[in-house]
CSV table of C-alpha atoms in Angstrom, one decimal:
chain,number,residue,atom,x,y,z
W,169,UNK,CA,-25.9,-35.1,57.5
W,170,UNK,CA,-24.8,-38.4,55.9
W,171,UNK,CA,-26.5,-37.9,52.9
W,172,UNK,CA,-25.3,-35.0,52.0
W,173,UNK,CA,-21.6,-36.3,52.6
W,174,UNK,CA,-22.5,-39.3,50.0
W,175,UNK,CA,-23.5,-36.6,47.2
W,176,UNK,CA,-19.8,-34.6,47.8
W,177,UNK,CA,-17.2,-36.0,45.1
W,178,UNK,CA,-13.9,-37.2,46.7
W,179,UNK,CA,-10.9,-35.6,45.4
W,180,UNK,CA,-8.1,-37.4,45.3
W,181,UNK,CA,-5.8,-34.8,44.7
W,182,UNK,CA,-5.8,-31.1,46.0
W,183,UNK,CA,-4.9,-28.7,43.0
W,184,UNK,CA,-2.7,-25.6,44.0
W,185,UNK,CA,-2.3,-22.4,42.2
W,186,UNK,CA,1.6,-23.0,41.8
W,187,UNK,CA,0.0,-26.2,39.7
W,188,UNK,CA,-2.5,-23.7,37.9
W,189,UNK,CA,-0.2,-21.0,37.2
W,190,UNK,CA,2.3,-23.9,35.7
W,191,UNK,CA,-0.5,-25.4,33.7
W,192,UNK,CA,-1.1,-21.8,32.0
W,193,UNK,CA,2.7,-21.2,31.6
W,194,UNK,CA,2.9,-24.3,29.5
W,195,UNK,CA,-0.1,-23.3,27.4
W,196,UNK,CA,1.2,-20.0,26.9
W,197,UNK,CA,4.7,-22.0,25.5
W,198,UNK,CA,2.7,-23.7,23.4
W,199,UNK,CA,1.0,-21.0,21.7
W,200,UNK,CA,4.1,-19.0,21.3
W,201,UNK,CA,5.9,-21.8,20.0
W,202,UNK,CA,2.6,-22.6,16.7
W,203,UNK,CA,2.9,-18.4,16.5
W,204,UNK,CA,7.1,-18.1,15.9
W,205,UNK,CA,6.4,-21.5,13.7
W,206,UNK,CA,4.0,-19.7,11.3
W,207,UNK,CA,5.7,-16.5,11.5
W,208,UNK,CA,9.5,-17.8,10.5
W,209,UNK,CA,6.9,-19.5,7.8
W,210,UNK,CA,6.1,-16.6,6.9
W,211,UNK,CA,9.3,-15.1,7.0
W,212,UNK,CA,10.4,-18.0,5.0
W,213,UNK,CA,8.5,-17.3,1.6
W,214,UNK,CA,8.7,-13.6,1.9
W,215,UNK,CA,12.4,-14.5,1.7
W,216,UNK,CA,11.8,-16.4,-1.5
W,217,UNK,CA,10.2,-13.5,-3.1
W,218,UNK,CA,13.0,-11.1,-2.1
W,219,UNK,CA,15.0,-13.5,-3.9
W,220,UNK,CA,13.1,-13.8,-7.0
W,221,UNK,CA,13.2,-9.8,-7.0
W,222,UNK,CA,16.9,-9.5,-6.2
W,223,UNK,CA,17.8,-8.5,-9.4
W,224,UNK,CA,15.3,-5.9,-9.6
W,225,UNK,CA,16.4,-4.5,-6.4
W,226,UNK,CA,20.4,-4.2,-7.9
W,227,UNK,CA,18.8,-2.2,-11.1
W,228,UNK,CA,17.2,0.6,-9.1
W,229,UNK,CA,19.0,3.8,-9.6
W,230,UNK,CA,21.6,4.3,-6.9
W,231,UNK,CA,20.0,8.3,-6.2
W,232,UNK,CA,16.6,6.6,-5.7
W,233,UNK,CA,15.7,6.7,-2.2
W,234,UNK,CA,11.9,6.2,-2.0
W,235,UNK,CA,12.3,2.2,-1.9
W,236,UNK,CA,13.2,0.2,1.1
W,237,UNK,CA,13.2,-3.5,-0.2
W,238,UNK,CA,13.4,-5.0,3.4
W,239,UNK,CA,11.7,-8.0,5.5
W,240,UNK,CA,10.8,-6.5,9.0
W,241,UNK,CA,10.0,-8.8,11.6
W,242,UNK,CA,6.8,-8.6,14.0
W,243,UNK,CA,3.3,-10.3,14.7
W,244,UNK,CA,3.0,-9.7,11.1
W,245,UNK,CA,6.6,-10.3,8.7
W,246,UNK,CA,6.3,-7.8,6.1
W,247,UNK,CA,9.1,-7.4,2.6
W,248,UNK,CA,8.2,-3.4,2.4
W,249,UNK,CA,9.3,-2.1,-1.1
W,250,UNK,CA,8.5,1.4,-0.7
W,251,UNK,CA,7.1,3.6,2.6
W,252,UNK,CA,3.7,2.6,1.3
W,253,UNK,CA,3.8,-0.3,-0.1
W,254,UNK,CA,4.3,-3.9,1.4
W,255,UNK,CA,3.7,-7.7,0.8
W,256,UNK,CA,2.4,-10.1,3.4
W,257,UNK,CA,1.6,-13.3,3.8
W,258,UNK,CA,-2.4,-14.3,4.1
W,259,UNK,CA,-3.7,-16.5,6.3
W,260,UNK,CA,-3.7,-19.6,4.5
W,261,UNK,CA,0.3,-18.9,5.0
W,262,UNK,CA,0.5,-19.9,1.2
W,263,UNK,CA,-1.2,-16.5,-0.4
W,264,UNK,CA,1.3,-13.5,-0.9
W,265,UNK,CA,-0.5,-9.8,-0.4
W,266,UNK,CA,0.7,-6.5,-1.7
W,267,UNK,CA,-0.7,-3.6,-0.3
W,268,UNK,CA,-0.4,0.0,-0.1
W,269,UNK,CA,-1.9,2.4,2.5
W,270,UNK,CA,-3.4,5.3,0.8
W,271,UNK,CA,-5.3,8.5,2.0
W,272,UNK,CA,-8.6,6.5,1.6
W,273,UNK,CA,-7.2,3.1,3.5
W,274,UNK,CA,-5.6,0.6,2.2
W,275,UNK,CA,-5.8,-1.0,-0.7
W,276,UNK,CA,-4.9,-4.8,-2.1
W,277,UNK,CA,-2.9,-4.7,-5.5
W,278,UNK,CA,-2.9,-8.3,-6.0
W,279,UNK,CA,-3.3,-10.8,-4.0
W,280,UNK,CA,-1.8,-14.6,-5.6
W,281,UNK,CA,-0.2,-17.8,-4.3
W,282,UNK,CA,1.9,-17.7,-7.1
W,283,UNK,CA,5.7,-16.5,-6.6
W,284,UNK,CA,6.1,-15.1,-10.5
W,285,UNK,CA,2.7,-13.2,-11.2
W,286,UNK,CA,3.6,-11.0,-7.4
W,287,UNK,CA,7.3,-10.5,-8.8
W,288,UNK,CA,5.9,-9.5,-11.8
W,289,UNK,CA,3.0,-7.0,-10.4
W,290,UNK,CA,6.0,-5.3,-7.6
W,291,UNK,CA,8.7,-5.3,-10.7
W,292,UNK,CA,5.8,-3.5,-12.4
W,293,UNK,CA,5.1,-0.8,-9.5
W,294,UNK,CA,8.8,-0.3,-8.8
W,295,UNK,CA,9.1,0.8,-12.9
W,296,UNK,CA,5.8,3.0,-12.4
W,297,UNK,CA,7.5,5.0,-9.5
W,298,UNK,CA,10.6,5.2,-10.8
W,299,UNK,CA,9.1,6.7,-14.1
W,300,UNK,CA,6.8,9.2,-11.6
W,301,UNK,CA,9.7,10.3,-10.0
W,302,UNK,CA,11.5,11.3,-13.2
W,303,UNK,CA,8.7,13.0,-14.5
W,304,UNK,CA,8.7,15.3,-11.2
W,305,UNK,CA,12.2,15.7,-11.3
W,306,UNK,CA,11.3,17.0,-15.0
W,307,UNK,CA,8.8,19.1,-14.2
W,308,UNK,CA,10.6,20.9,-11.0
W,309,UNK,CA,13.3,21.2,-13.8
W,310,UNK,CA,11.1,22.6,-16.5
W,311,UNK,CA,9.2,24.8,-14.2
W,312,UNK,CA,12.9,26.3,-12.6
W,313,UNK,CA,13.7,27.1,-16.6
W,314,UNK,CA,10.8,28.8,-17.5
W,315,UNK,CA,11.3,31.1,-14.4
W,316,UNK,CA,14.8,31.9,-14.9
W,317,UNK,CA,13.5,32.5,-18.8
W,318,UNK,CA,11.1,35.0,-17.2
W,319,UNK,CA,13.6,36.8,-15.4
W,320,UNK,CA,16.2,37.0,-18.1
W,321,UNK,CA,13.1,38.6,-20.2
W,322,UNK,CA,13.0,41.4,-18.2
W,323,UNK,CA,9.0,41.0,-17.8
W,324,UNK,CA,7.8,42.5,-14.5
W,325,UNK,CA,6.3,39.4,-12.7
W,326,UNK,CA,2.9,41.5,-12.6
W,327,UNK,CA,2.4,41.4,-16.2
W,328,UNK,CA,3.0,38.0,-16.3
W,329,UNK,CA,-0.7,37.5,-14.6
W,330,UNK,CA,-1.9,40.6,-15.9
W,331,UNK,CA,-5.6,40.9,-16.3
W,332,UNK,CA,-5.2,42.2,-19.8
W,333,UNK,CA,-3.9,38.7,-20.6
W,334,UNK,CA,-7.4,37.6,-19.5
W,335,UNK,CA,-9.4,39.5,-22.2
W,336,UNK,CA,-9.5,36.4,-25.2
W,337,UNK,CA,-9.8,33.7,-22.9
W,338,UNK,CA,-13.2,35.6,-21.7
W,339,UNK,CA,-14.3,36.5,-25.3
W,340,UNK,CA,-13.8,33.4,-26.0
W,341,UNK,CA,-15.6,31.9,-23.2
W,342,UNK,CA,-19.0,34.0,-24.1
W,343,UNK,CA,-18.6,33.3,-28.0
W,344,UNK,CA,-18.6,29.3,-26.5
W,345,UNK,CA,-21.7,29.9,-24.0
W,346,UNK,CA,-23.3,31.9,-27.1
W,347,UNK,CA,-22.5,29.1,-29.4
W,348,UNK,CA,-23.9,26.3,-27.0
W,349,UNK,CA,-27.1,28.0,-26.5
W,350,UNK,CA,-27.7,28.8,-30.0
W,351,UNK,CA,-26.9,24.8,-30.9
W,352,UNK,CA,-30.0,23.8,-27.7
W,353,UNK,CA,-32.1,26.0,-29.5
W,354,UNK,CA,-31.8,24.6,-32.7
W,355,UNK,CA,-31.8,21.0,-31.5
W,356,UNK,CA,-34.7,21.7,-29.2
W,357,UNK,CA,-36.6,23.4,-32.4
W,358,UNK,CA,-35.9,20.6,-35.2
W,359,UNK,CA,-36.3,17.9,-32.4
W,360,UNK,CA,-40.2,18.9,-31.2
W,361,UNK,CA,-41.1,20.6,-34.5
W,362,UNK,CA,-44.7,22.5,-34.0
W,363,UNK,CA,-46.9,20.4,-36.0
């Protein structure tokens, strides 16, 4: 029995689970304290390029609605210019990410450390959907006018898709399939001549 008490290591202190639980408090302080420090980071140059973009933001058309142009907090800060669309911060907490979610997933636009070249590519994307908008807007407004035009004519809307209306697009069609045949034939015949 004496032997085995020499092998036993003498504690000198007893260890509690207030003392544990305290321990793992202080850890968990720790931690949170490195994760708000890299996310105000974060916040930090995301708040530079809202800056750099401020001006672009002002010249968006008042009746435009589709952009955001706002930093929202969370695990991840995010500067989200449209519904879709958003820049974040990589890892390296010196990379700026745009992205947009898609029906296929999402997808990187550009991804750069340098403030200018991701003010230029969102200055870019903001121009391309304001341009997309206006070409819907057009085309609701053209396809309005050619109905109204339609019904000032006084043409029945089922002559409009009459089949009689089909009748040259089908010759045509034939005279095309006709035509293409007639061209393999020749090319197959001056091609593999019979020698």
């Amino acid at each position: 029995m004496a032997e085995m008490q020499d092998n036993v290591v003498p504690h000198t202190r007893v260890r509690t689970l207030r003392e544990a639980i305290r321990k793992v408090r202080l850890g968990e302080v720790e931690r949170s304290d490195v994760i708000v420090e890299l996310q105000e980071t974060e916040r930090a140059r995301l708040e530079l390029l809202a800056e750099e973009l401020k001006d672009v933001f002002k010249e968006v058309p008042e009746d435009d609605d589709q952009f955001s142009f706002q930093i929202l907090p969370g695990s991840t800060p995010r500067l989200w210019i449209d519904v879709t669309s958003h820049i974040a911060v990589a890892g390296d907490r010196r990379t700026y990410r745009f992205l947009k979610d898609t029906r296929l997933g999402r997808v990187v636009i550009l991804e750069t450390a340098e403030l200018d070249d991701m003010a230029d590519c969102v200055t870019e994307y903001i121009a391309e959907r304001i341009l997309e908008r206006e070409r819907a807007l057009e085309g609701d407004w053209l396809n309005t006018r050619l109905r109204a035009a339609v019904a000032l004519e006084g043409i029945p809307k089922s002559k409009v898709g009459d089949a009689s209306a089909w009748g040259p697009v089908l010759v045509a069609f034939l005279v095309g399939i006709l035509a293409g045949i007639a061209g393999l034939v020749a090319y197959a015949w001056f091609a593999n001549p019979l020698a």
